[in-house]
mmCIF file of C-alpha atoms in Angstrom:
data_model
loop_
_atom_site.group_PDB
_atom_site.id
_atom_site.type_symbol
_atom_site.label_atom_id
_atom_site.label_comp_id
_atom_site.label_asym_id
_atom_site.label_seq_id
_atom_site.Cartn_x
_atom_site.Cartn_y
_atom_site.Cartn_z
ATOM 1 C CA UNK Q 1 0.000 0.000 0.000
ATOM 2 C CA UNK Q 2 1.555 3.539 -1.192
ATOM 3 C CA UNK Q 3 1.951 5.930 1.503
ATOM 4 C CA UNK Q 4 -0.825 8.378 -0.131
ATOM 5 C CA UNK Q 5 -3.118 5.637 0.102
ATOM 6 C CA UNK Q 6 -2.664 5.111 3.764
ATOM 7 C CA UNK Q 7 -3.183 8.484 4.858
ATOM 8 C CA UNK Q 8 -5.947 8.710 2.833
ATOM 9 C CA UNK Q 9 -7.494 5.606 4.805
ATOM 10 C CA UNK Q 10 -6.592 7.348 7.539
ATOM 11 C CA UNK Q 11 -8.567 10.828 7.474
ATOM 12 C CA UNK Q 12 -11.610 8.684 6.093
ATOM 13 C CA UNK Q 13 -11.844 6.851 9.628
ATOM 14 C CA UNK Q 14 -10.640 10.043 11.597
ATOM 15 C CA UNK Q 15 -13.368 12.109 9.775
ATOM 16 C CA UNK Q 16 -16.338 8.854 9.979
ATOM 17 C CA UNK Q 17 -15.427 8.964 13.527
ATOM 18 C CA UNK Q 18 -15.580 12.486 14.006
ATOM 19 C CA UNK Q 19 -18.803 12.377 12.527
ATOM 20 C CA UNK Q 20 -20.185 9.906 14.848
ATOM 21 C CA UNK Q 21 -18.861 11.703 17.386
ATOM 22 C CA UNK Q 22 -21.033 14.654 16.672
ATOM 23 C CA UNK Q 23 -24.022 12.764 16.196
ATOM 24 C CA UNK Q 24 -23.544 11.099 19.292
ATOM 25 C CA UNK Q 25 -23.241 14.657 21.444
ATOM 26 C CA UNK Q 26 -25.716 15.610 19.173
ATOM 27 C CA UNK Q 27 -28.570 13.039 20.065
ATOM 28 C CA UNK Q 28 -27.216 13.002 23.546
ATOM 29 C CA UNK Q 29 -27.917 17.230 23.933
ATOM 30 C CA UNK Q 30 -31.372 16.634 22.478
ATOM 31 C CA UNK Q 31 -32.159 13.980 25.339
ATOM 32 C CA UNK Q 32 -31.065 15.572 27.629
ATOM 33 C CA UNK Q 33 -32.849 18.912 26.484
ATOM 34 C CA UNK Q 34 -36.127 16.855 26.285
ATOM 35 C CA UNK Q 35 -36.312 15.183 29.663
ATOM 36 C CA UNK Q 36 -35.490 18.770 31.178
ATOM 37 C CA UNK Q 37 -38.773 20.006 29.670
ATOM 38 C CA UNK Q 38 -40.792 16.896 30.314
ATOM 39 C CA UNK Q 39 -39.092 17.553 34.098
ATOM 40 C CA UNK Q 40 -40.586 21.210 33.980
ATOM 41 C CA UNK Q 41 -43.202 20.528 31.952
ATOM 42 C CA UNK Q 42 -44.640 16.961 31.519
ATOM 43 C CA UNK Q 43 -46.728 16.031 28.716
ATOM 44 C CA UNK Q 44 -46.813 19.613 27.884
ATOM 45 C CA UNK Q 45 -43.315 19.612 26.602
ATOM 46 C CA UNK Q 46 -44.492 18.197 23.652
ATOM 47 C CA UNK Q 47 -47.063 20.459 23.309
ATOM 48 C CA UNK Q 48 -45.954 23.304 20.064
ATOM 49 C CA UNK Q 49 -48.270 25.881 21.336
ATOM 50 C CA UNK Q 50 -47.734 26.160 25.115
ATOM 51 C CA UNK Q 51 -44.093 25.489 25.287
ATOM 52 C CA UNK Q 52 -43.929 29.074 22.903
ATOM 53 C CA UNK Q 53 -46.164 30.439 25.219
ATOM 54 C CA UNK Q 54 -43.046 30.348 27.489
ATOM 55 C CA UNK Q 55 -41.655 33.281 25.235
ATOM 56 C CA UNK Q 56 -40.675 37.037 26.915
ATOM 57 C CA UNK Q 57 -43.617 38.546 27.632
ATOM 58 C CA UNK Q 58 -42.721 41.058 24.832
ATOM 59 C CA UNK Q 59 -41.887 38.998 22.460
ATOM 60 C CA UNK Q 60 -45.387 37.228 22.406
ATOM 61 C CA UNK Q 61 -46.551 38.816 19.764
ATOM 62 C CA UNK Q 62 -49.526 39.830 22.160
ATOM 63 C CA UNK Q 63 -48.657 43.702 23.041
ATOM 64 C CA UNK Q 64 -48.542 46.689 20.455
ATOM 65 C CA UNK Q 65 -47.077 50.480 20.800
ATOM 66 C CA UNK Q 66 -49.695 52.230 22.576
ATOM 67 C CA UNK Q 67 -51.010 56.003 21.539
ATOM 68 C CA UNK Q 68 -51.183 56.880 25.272
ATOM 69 C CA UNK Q 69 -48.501 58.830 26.725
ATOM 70 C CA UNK Q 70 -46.288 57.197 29.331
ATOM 71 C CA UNK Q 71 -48.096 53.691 28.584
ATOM 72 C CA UNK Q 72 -45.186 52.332 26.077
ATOM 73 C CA UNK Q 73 -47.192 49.168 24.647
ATOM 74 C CA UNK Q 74 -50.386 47.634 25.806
ATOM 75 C CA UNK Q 75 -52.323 44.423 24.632
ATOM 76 C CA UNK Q 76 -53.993 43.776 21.690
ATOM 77 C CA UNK Q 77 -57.236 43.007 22.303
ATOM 78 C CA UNK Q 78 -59.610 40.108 21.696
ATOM 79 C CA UNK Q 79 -56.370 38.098 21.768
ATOM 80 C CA UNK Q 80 -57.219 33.598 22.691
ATOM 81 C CA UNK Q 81 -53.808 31.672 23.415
ATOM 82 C CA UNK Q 82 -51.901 30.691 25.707
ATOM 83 C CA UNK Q 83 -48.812 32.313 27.999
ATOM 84 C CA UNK Q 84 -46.482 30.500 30.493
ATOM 85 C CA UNK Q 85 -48.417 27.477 29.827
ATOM 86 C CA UNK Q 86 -52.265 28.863 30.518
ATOM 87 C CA UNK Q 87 -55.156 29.905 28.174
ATOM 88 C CA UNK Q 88 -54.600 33.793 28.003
ATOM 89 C CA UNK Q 89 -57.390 36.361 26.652
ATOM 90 C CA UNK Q 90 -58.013 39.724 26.382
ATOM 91 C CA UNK Q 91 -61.242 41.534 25.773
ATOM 92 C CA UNK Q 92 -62.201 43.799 23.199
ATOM 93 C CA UNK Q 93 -60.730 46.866 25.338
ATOM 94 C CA UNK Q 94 -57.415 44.814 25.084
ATOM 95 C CA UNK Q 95 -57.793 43.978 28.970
ATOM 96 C CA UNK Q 96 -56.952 40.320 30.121
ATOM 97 C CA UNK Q 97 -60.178 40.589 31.555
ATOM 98 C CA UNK Q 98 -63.806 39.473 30.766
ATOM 99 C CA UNK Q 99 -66.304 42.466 28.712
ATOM 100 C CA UNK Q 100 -67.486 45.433 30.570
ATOM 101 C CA UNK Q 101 -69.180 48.358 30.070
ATOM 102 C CA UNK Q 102 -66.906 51.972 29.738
ATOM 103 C CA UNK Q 103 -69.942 53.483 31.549
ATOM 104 C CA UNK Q 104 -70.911 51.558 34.754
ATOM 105 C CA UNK Q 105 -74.751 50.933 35.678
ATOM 106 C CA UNK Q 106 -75.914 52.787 38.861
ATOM 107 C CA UNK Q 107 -75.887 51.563 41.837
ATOM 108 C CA UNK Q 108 -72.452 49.015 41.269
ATOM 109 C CA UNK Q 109 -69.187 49.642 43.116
ATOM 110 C CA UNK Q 110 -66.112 49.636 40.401
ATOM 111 C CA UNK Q 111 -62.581 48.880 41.488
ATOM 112 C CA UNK Q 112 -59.312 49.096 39.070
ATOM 113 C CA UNK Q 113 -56.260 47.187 39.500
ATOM 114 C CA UNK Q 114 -53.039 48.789 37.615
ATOM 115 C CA UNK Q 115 -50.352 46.407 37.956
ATOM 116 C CA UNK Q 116 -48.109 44.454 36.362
ATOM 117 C CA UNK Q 117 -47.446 40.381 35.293
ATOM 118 C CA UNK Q 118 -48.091 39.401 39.163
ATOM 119 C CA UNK Q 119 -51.651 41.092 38.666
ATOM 120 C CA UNK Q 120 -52.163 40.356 34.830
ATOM 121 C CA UNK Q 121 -52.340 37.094 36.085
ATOM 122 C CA UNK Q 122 -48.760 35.271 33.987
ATOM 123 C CA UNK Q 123 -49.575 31.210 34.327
ATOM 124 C CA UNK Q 124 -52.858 31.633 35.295
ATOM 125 C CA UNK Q 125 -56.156 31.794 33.627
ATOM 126 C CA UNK Q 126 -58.890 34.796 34.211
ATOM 127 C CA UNK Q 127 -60.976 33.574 36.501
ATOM 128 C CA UNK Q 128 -58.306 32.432 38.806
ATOM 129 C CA UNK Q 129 -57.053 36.099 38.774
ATOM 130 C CA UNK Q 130 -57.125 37.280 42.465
ATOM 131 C CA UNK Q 131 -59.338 40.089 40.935
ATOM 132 C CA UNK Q 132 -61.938 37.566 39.317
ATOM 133 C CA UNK Q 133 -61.908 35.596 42.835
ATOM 134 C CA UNK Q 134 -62.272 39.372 44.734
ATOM 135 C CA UNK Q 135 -65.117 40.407 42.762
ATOM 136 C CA UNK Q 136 -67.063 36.886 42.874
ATOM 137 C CA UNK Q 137 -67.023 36.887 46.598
ATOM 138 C CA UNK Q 138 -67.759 40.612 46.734
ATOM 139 C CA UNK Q 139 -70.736 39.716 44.764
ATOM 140 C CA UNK Q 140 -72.023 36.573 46.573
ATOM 141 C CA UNK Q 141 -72.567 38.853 49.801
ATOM 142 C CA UNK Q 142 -76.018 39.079 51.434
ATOM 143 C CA UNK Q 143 -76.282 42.670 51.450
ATOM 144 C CA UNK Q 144 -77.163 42.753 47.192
ATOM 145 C CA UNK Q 145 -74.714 45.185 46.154
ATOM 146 C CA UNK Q 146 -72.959 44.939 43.152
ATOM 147 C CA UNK Q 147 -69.026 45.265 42.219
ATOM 148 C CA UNK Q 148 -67.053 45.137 39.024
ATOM 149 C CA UNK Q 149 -63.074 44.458 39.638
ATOM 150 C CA UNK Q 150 -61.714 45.507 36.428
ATOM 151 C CA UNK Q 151 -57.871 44.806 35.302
ATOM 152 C CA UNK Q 152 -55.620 46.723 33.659
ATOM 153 C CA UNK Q 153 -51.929 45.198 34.660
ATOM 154 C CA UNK Q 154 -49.788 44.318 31.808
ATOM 155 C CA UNK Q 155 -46.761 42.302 32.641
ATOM 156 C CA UNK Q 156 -43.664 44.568 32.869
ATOM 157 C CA UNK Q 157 -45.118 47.723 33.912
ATOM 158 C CA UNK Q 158 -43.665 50.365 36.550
ATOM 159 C CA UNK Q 159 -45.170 52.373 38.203
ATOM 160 C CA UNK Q 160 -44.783 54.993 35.507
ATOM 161 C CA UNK Q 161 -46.439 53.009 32.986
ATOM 162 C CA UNK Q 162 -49.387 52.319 35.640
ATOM 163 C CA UNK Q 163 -50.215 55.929 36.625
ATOM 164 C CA UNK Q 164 -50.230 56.423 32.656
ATOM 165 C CA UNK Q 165 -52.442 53.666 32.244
ATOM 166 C CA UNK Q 166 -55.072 55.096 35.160
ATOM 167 C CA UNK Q 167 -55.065 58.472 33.416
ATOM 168 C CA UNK Q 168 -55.397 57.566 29.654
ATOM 169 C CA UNK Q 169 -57.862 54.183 30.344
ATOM 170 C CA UNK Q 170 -58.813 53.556 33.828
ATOM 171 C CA UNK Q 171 -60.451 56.613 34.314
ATOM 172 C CA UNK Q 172 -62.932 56.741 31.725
ATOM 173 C CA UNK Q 173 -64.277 53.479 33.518
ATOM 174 C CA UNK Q 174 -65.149 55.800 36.562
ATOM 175 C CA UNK Q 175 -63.732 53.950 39.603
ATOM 176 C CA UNK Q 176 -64.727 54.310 43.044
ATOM 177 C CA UNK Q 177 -61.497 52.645 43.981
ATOM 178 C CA UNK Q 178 -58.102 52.025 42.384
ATOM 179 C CA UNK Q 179 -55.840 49.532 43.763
ATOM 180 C CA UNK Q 180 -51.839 50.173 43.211
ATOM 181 C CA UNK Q 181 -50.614 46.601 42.702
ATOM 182 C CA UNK Q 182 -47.092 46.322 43.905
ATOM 183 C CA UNK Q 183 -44.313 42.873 43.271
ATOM 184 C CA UNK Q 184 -40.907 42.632 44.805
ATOM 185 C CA UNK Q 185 -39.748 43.803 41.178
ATOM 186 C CA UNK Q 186 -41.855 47.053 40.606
ATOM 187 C CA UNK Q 187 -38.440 49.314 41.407
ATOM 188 C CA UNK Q 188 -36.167 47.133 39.028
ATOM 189 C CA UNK Q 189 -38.900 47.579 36.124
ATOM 190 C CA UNK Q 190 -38.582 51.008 36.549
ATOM 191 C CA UNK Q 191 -36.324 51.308 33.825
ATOM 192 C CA UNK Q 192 -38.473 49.787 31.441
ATOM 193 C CA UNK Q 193 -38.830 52.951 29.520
ATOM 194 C CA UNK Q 194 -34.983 53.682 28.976
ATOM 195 C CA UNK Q 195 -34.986 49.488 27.382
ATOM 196 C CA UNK Q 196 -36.863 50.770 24.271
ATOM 197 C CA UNK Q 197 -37.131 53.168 21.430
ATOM 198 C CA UNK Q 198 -40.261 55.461 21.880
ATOM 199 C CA UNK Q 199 -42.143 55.437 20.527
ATOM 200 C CA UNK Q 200 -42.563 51.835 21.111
ATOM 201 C CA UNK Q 201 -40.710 49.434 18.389
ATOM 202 C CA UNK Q 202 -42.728 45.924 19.340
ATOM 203 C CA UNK Q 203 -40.683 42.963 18.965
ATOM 204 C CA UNK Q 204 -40.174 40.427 16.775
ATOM 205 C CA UNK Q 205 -42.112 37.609 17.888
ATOM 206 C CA UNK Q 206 -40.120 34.365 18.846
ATOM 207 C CA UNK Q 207 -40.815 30.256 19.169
ATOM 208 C CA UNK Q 208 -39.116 29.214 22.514
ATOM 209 C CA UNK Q 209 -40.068 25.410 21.238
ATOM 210 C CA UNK Q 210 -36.738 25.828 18.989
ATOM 211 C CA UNK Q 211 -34.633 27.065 21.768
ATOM 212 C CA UNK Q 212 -32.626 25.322 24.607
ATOM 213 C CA UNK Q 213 -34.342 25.588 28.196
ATOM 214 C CA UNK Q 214 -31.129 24.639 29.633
ATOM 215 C CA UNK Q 215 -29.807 27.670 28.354
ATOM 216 C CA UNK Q 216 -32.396 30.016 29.234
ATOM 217 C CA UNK Q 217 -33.501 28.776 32.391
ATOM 218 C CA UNK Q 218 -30.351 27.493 34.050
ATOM 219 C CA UNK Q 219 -27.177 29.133 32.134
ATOM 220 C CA UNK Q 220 -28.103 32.278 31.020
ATOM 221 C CA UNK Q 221 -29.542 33.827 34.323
ATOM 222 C CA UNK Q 222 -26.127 32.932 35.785
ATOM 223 C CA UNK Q 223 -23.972 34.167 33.505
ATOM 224 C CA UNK Q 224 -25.942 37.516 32.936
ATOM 225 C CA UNK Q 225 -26.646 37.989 37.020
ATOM 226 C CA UNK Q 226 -25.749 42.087 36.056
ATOM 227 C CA UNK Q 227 -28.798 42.152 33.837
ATOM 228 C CA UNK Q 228 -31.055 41.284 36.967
ATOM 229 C CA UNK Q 229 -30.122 43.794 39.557
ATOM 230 C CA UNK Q 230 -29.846 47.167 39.259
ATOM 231 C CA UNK Q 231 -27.229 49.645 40.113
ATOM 232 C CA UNK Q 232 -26.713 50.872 43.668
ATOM 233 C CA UNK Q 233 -26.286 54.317 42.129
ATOM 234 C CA UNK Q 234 -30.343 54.143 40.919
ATOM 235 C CA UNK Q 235 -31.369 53.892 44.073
ATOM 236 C CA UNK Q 236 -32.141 57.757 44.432
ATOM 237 C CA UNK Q 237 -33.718 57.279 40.900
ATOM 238 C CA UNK Q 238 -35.902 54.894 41.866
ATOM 239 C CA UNK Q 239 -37.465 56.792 45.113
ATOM 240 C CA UNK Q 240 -37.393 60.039 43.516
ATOM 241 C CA UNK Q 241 -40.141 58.489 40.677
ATOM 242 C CA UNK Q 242 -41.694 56.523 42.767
ATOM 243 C CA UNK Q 243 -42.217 60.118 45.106
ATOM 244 C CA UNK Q 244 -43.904 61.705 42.169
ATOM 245 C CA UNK Q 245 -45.900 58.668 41.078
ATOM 246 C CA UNK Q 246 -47.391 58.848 44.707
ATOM 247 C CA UNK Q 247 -48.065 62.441 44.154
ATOM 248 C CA UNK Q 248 -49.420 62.719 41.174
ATOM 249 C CA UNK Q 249 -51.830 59.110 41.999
ATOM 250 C CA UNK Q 250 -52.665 61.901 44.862
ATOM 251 C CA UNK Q 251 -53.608 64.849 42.825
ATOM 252 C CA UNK Q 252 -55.706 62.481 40.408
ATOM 253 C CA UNK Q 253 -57.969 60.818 43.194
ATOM 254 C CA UNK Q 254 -58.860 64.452 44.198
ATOM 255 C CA UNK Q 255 -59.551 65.255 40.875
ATOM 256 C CA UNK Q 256 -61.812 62.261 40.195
ATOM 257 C CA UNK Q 257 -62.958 61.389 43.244
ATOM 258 C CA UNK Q 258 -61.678 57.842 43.919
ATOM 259 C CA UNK Q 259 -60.342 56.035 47.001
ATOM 260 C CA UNK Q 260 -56.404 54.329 46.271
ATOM 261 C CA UNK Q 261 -55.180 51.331 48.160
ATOM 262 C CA UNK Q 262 -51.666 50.435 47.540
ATOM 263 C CA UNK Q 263 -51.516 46.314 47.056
ATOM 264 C CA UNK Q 264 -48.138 44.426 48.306
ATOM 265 C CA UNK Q 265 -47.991 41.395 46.663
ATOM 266 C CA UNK Q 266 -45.477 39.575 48.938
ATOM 267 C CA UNK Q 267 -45.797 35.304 49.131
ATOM 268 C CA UNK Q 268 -42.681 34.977 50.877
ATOM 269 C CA UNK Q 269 -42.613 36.102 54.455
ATOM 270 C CA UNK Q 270 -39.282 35.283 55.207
ATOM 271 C CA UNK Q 271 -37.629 37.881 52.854
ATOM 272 C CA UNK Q 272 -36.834 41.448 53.147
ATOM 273 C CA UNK Q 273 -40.076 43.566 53.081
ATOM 274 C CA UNK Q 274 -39.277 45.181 50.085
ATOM 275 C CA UNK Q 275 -42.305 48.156 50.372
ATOM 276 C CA UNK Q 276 -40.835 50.044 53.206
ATOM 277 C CA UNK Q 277 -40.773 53.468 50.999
ATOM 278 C CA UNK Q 278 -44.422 52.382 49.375
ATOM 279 C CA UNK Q 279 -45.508 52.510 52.884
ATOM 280 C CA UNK Q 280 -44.650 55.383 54.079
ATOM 281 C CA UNK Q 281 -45.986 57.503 50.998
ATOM 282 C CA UNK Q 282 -49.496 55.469 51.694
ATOM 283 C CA UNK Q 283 -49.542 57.090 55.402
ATOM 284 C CA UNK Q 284 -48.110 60.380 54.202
ATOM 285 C CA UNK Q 285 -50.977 60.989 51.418
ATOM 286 C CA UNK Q 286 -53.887 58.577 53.255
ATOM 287 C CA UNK Q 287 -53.566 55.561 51.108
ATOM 288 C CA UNK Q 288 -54.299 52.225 52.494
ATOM 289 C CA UNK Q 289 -51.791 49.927 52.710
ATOM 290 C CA UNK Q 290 -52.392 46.066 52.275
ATOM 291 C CA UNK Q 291 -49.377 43.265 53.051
ATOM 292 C CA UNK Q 292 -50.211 40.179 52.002
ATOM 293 C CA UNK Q 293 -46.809 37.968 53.527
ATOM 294 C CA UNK Q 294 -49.291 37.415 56.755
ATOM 295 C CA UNK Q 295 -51.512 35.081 54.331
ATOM 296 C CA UNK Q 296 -48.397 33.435 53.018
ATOM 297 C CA UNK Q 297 -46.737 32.244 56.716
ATOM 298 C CA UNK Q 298 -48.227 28.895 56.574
ATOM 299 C CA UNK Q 299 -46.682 27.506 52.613
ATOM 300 C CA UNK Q 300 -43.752 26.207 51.635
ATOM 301 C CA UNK Q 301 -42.675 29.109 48.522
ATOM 302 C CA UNK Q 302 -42.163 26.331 45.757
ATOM 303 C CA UNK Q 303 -45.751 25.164 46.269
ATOM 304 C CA UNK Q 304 -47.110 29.064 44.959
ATOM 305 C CA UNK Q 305 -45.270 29.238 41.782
ATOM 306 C CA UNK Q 306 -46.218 28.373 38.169
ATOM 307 C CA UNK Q 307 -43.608 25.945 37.515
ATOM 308 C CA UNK Q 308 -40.295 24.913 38.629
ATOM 309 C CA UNK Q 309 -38.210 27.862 36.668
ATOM 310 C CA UNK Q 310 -40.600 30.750 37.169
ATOM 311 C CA UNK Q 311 -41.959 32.419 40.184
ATOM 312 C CA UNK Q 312 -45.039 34.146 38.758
ATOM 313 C CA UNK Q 313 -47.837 33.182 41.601
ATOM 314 C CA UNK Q 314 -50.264 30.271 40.781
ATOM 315 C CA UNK Q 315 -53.611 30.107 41.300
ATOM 316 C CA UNK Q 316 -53.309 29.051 45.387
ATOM 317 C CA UNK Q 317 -51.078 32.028 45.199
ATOM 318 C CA UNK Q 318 -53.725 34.214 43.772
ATOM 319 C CA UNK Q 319 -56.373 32.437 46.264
ATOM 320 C CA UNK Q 320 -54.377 34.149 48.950
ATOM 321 C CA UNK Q 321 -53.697 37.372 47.315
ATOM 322 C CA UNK Q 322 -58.136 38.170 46.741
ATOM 323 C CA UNK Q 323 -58.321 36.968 50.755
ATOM 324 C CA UNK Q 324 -55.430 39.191 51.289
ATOM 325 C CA UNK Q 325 -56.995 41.780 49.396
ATOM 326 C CA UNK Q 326 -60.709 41.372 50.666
ATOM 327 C CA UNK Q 327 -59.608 41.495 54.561
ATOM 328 C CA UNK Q 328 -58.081 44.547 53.594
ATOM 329 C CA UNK Q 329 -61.189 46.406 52.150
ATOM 330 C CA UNK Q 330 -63.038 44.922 54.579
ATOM 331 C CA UNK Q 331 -61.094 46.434 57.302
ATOM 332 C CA UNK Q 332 -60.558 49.583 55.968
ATOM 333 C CA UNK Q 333 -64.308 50.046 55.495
ATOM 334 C CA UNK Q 334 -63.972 50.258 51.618
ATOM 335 C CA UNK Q 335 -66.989 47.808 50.291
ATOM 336 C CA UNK Q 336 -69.961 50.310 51.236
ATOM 337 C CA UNK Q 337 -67.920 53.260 48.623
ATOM 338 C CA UNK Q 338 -69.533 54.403 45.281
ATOM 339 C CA UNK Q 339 -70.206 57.556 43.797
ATOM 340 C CA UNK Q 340 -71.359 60.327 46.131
ATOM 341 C CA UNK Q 341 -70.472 58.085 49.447
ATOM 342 C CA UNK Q 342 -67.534 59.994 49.742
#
């Protein structure tokens, strides 16, 4: 055999074996890849639809710039899929919500939450909202009168975005009550607005069923931990906006004649108490301020979360959150309010 011959023998197993090589780390990734999502997922993983519903929220393809000042992007309305692995729907006022009337009947109590993904209900479907349970227990009371909870949250919203969204939408709906829903990540979000172009560029829509969970969920989060915090240098930011937001949620319940309770959604007791400021600006201007932790003391944290990878509160979570909330009101005296009670 001729020395050219021999090496040529030899790249053709070097390169076979390479190839089986790959397709063995190949076909190994993929299994591995697979019985981490049935693991998170079950038979779901196999599912095209909900395992894309585990996209960014704003890459969904469900939000779209909005017109309003200050609101950045909102939600398409009369939208039927699925996000985070639940139906998901939005009315025909682009509210992930069932249909109500802009102008309320006589005679029926209306509360608005403005909030964000906690409160828009991420992993959960409408009627196991905390707002849907609120207003079906509100309305199951002896004394016959009638309430309409109404929600406005849209995941990733500050505070910013939420007083813009009570101004430009909640209002016209007339409410006798607003309720300020608050999450352990309402300061971080505050920069929200410097993240995109205005006006608002929405982005491209994306299929999470072709990408690596590993990645996402387990690798990327540690090697991007800066992207999650933010700077101890914003800290002055932060309670400077969240000052005026107080004020001017203030100047607007004069103005339109509605009570404001300020909502801490908090299902871990054991952690920092992260509304200390939110607090004190509900004394300072008369707002009511409602904890929820207490409700919390009693579960084990993993057992109140969507799924294995994503803290968003399920629906015991949300259980919790409407008793929370409903103690609350009920304590404060704020179920007998409605126009001219004030």
């Amino acid at each position: 055999m001729k020395l050219s011959d021999l090496a040529h023998l030899i790249k053709k197993i070097n390169y076979s074996s390479l190839s089986k090589i790959i397709l063995f780390l190949s076909l190994s990734l993929l299994c591995v890849e697979l019985t981490y999502r049935i693991y998170l997922f079950g038979i779901n993983a196999f599912n095209y639809e909900k395992v894309n519903s585990m996209a960014v929220f704003t890459r969904t393809g469900f939000v779209r710039a909005s017109e309003y000042p200050g609101v950045l992007y909102e939600l398409k309305p009369n939208l039927r899929s699925h996000f985070k692995m639940a139906k998901f729907e939005t009315n025909s006022q682009g509210l992930c919500d069932k249909e109500y009337q802009i102008k309320t009947d006589p005679g029926i109590t209306r509360i608005v939450i403005i909030g964000s993904s906690f409160s828009m209900g991420s992993g959960v479907e409408i009627d196991e909202i905390y707002h849907s349970i609120l207003e079906e227990r509100l309305n199951s009371g002896l004394s016959g009168k009638r309430y309409e909870v109404i929600n406005f949250a849209v995941a990733g919203y500050n505070l910013d975005m939420m007083l813009a969204t009570l101004r430009y939408k909640a209002l016209g709906y007339e409410p006798d009550l607003v309720v300020v829903s608050l999450t352990p990540f309402t300061h971080t979000s505050f920069f929200t607005l410097e993240k995109y172009h205005q006006p608002y560029q929405v982005h491209e829509k994306v299929n999470p069923f072709f990408r690596s969970f590993i990645y996402d969920t387990l690798l990327y989060p540690r090697l991007n931990t800066r992207r999650f915090k933010y700077k101890v240098t914003e800290t002055d930011e932060i309670e400077a906006r969240t000052r005026k937001v107080f004020r001017e949620l203030y100047e607007l319940s004069k103005e339109h004649n509605f009570k404001v309770v300020t909502l801490g959604l908090n299902k871990d007791p054991l952690k920092r108490d992260p509304y200390d400021l939110e607090k004190r600006l509900s004394k300072s201007y008369g707002f009511h301020f409602i904890d929820t932790k207490s409700f919390f003391i009693n579960y084990d944290p993993s057992a109140l979360a969507i799924s294995k990878t994503d803290g968003h509160p399920n629906a015991l979570a949300h259980s919790l959150f409407a008793e929370a909330l409903y103690e609350g009101l009920s304590e404060f005296n704020l179920l007998n309010i409605g126009h001219g009670t004030y």
